[in-house]
């Protein structure tokens, strides 16, 4: 039996399409409150933040943060304050400026462009409590995405299969012709419960690096 062609690709947001420029994010926040950091501390703080968020991504106790922007704000501040060397003042500035330092990976633009040019529909499925569209707009990428399916807007959190049901409905897509791309095995890999194959990419923490999307293009039979 011949496999059906991929007509739709769903992407996770954080650490899949975009990531924080840790040096700029933490460095600017520290400078804004007249502090200094030792060498390597900016990267360490950003890394600790990423690990804490990923570790709680599918924890039932943290689902509420991805369903309500007000809970999200409080929860993210609490996560930042758990990081050694981050007090309440620094956590507040880091939270306020985080979105400004989120950038696409080095191969994100080319990948989205290649998929769009080949007629593949693109969705973003994210557990998040704020409107990530502003990050796409800041980099001129909002036009590449056919549908944003955000947990706080649809009321479901990955790995709940209903969030992928919402994505399939929004994109008029069939699960057997859809591919989910993410970085979290438990969260993003939950798409298989909705009949959607998942591609889980290894972690890449710097947006200056390539994310390895050539395998996405191969699976979608799209020329890079």
Short mmCIF file of C-alpha atoms in Angstrom, two decimals:
data_model
loop_
_atom_site.label_atom_id
_atom_site.label_comp_id
_atom_site.label_asym_id
_atom_site.label_seq_id
_atom_site.Cartn_x
_atom_site.Cartn_y
_atom_site.Cartn_z
CA UNK A 1 0.00 0.00 0.00
CA UNK A 2 1.34 3.42 -0.95
CA UNK A 3 1.58 5.90 1.93
CA UNK A 4 -0.69 8.89 1.56
CA UNK A 5 1.14 12.18 0.97
CA UNK A 6 1.58 14.64 3.82
CA UNK A 7 -0.75 17.56 3.25
CA UNK A 8 -0.41 19.24 6.66
CA UNK A 9 2.47 19.78 9.08
CA UNK A 10 1.84 20.79 12.68
CA UNK A 11 4.70 22.37 14.62
CA UNK A 12 5.24 22.93 18.30
CA UNK A 13 6.38 26.48 19.10
CA UNK A 14 9.05 26.72 21.82
CA UNK A 15 12.29 24.81 21.14
CA UNK A 16 10.85 23.59 17.85
CA UNK A 17 10.31 26.64 15.62
CA UNK A 18 11.60 29.33 18.02
CA UNK A 19 13.94 29.61 21.00
CA UNK A 20 15.25 32.38 23.23
CA UNK A 21 18.54 34.12 22.52
CA UNK A 22 19.74 33.44 26.08
CA UNK A 23 22.66 35.87 26.12
CA UNK A 24 20.57 38.77 24.83
CA UNK A 25 17.52 37.94 26.93
CA UNK A 26 19.21 37.50 30.29
CA UNK A 27 21.98 40.01 29.59
CA UNK A 28 19.57 42.82 28.74
CA UNK A 29 17.36 42.01 31.73
CA UNK A 30 20.30 42.09 34.11
CA UNK A 31 21.61 45.34 32.64
CA UNK A 32 18.19 46.99 32.98
CA UNK A 33 18.36 46.64 36.76
CA UNK A 34 22.03 47.63 36.96
CA UNK A 35 23.47 44.23 37.74
CA UNK A 36 26.24 42.14 36.27
CA UNK A 37 26.65 38.42 35.70
CA UNK A 38 29.66 36.15 35.69
CA UNK A 39 30.68 34.61 32.39
CA UNK A 40 28.32 31.86 31.34
CA UNK A 41 25.60 32.79 33.83
CA UNK A 42 23.17 34.08 31.20
CA UNK A 43 23.31 30.77 29.36
CA UNK A 44 22.96 28.82 32.61
CA UNK A 45 19.89 30.80 33.74
CA UNK A 46 18.18 30.40 30.36
CA UNK A 47 19.04 26.70 30.34
CA UNK A 48 17.62 26.19 33.83
CA UNK A 49 14.43 27.96 32.76
CA UNK A 50 14.05 25.75 29.69
CA UNK A 51 14.60 22.58 31.75
CA UNK A 52 12.05 23.60 34.37
CA UNK A 53 9.42 24.39 31.74
CA UNK A 54 10.02 21.17 29.83
CA UNK A 55 10.01 19.08 33.02
CA UNK A 56 6.52 20.32 33.92
CA UNK A 57 5.08 20.43 30.39
CA UNK A 58 2.76 17.47 30.94
CA UNK A 59 2.46 17.66 34.73
CA UNK A 60 -1.26 17.83 35.65
CA UNK A 61 -0.44 20.34 38.39
CA UNK A 62 0.73 22.81 35.74
CA UNK A 63 -2.01 22.36 33.16
CA UNK A 64 -3.83 25.43 34.51
CA UNK A 65 -0.99 27.71 33.47
CA UNK A 66 -1.47 26.75 29.83
CA UNK A 67 -5.20 27.45 29.94
CA UNK A 68 -5.33 30.91 31.51
CA UNK A 69 -3.03 33.88 30.75
CA UNK A 70 -3.33 35.14 34.33
CA UNK A 71 -2.27 31.79 35.75
CA UNK A 72 0.47 31.61 33.11
CA UNK A 73 1.99 34.90 34.25
CA UNK A 74 2.07 33.83 37.90
CA UNK A 75 3.41 30.37 37.05
CA UNK A 76 6.22 31.64 34.83
CA UNK A 77 7.31 34.11 37.50
CA UNK A 78 7.35 31.26 40.02
CA UNK A 79 9.48 29.14 37.68
CA UNK A 80 11.95 31.97 37.15
CA UNK A 81 12.24 32.56 40.89
CA UNK A 82 13.22 28.90 41.38
CA UNK A 83 16.40 29.44 39.38
CA UNK A 84 19.52 30.00 41.49
CA UNK A 85 20.67 33.61 41.23
CA UNK A 86 17.27 34.93 40.09
CA UNK A 87 15.44 37.02 42.67
CA UNK A 88 11.98 38.58 42.38
CA UNK A 89 13.20 41.75 40.65
CA UNK A 90 15.20 39.90 38.01
CA UNK A 91 12.42 37.34 37.51
CA UNK A 92 9.97 40.16 36.82
CA UNK A 93 12.19 41.76 34.16
CA UNK A 94 12.97 38.39 32.57
CA UNK A 95 9.28 37.63 32.31
CA UNK A 96 8.46 41.05 30.83
CA UNK A 97 11.17 40.84 28.16
CA UNK A 98 11.15 37.14 27.28
CA UNK A 99 8.97 37.44 24.17
CA UNK A 100 11.29 40.07 22.69
CA UNK A 101 14.24 37.64 22.75
CA UNK A 102 12.43 34.68 21.17
CA UNK A 103 13.77 34.12 17.67
CA UNK A 104 13.25 31.53 14.91
CA UNK A 105 15.88 28.85 14.44
CA UNK A 106 18.28 29.31 11.54
CA UNK A 107 16.29 26.99 9.25
CA UNK A 108 12.76 27.88 10.37
CA UNK A 109 12.06 30.48 7.69
CA UNK A 110 13.36 28.36 4.81
CA UNK A 111 11.40 25.34 6.03
CA UNK A 112 8.09 27.18 6.39
CA UNK A 113 8.63 28.79 3.00
CA UNK A 114 9.37 25.47 1.28
CA UNK A 115 6.29 23.84 2.80
CA UNK A 116 4.03 26.74 1.86
CA UNK A 117 5.38 26.90 -1.68
CA UNK A 118 4.61 23.18 -2.07
CA UNK A 119 1.03 23.64 -0.95
CA UNK A 120 1.47 21.97 2.45
CA UNK A 121 -0.74 23.52 5.12
CA UNK A 122 1.01 24.63 8.31
CA UNK A 123 -0.32 24.71 11.85
CA UNK A 124 1.24 25.61 15.19
CA UNK A 125 0.03 23.60 18.19
CA UNK A 126 1.35 24.90 21.49
CA UNK A 127 0.78 24.58 25.21
CA UNK A 128 1.00 28.25 26.08
CA UNK A 129 -0.80 30.92 28.06
CA UNK A 130 -0.04 33.93 25.85
CA UNK A 131 -0.44 34.93 22.24
CA UNK A 132 2.66 33.69 20.41
CA UNK A 133 1.45 35.19 17.13
CA UNK A 134 3.35 38.35 18.07
CA UNK A 135 6.64 36.44 17.75
CA UNK A 136 5.74 35.30 14.25
CA UNK A 137 4.62 38.83 13.32
CA UNK A 138 7.83 40.35 14.67
CA UNK A 139 9.82 38.21 12.24
CA UNK A 140 7.37 38.48 9.32
CA UNK A 141 6.32 34.84 9.60
CA UNK A 142 2.63 35.09 10.48
CA UNK A 143 1.67 34.62 6.83
CA UNK A 144 3.23 31.16 6.74
CA UNK A 145 0.88 29.71 9.37
CA UNK A 146 -2.62 28.64 8.35
CA UNK A 147 -3.84 28.04 11.91
CA UNK A 148 -2.62 28.64 15.46
CA UNK A 149 -4.03 26.14 17.95
CA UNK A 150 -3.06 27.44 21.37
CA UNK A 151 -4.03 25.67 24.57
CA UNK A 152 -5.37 28.76 26.32
CA UNK A 153 -7.65 29.50 23.36
CA UNK A 154 -9.01 26.01 22.64
CA UNK A 155 -9.16 24.72 26.24
CA UNK A 156 -7.05 21.59 25.73
CA UNK A 157 -3.42 20.89 26.62
CA UNK A 158 -1.06 18.44 24.95
CA UNK A 159 -1.03 15.43 25.17
CA UNK A 160 -4.85 15.59 25.27
CA UNK A 161 -5.88 14.28 21.82
CA UNK A 162 -8.59 16.93 21.64
CA UNK A 163 -6.02 19.65 20.95
CA UNK A 164 -5.02 17.81 17.78
CA UNK A 165 -8.65 17.30 16.94
CA UNK A 166 -9.02 21.08 17.09
CA UNK A 167 -5.98 21.44 14.81
CA UNK A 168 -7.31 18.96 12.26
CA UNK A 169 -10.64 20.74 12.22
CA UNK A 170 -9.05 24.18 11.83
CA UNK A 171 -6.92 23.00 8.93
CA UNK A 172 -9.48 20.65 7.33
CA UNK A 173 -6.82 17.95 7.56
CA UNK A 174 -6.88 14.15 7.74
CA UNK A 175 -4.77 12.63 10.56
CA UNK A 176 -3.14 10.08 8.25
CA UNK A 177 -1.88 12.88 6.01
CA UNK A 178 -0.68 15.10 8.85
CA UNK A 179 2.70 15.20 10.62
CA UNK A 180 3.36 16.61 14.10
CA UNK A 181 6.85 18.03 14.70
CA UNK A 182 8.06 18.84 18.19
CA UNK A 183 10.74 18.42 20.84
CA UNK A 184 8.85 16.82 23.74
CA UNK A 185 8.26 13.03 23.51
CA UNK A 186 5.38 12.93 25.99
CA UNK A 187 3.71 16.18 24.98
CA UNK A 188 4.21 16.40 21.23
CA UNK A 189 4.33 12.63 20.83
CA UNK A 190 0.79 12.51 22.15
CA UNK A 191 -0.39 13.32 18.64
CA UNK A 192 -0.28 9.59 17.86
CA UNK A 193 -3.34 9.17 20.08
CA UNK A 194 -5.19 11.28 17.50
CA UNK A 195 -3.80 9.21 14.63
CA UNK A 196 -1.13 11.78 13.70
CA UNK A 197 2.46 10.51 13.33
CA UNK A 198 4.99 12.48 15.39
CA UNK A 199 8.55 13.49 14.62
CA UNK A 200 10.45 14.37 17.82
CA UNK A 201 13.62 16.37 17.23
CA UNK A 202 16.52 16.47 19.71
CA UNK A 203 16.89 19.62 21.80
CA UNK A 204 18.74 22.57 20.27
CA UNK A 205 18.94 25.52 22.65
CA UNK A 206 20.29 28.31 20.45
CA UNK A 207 18.13 29.89 17.74
CA UNK A 208 21.33 30.65 15.82
CA UNK A 209 21.60 26.93 15.06
CA UNK A 210 19.70 24.89 12.51
CA UNK A 211 16.89 22.75 13.89
CA UNK A 212 17.30 19.82 11.51
CA UNK A 213 14.13 20.42 9.54
CA UNK A 214 15.47 18.71 6.42
CA UNK A 215 13.89 15.50 7.70
CA UNK A 216 10.51 17.26 7.85
CA UNK A 217 10.85 18.26 4.21
CA UNK A 218 11.83 14.71 3.26
CA UNK A 219 8.80 13.26 5.02
CA UNK A 220 6.56 15.81 3.33
CA UNK A 221 8.33 15.11 0.02
CA UNK A 222 9.18 18.77 -0.35
CA UNK A 223 12.35 19.98 -2.03
CA UNK A 224 14.55 22.14 0.19
#
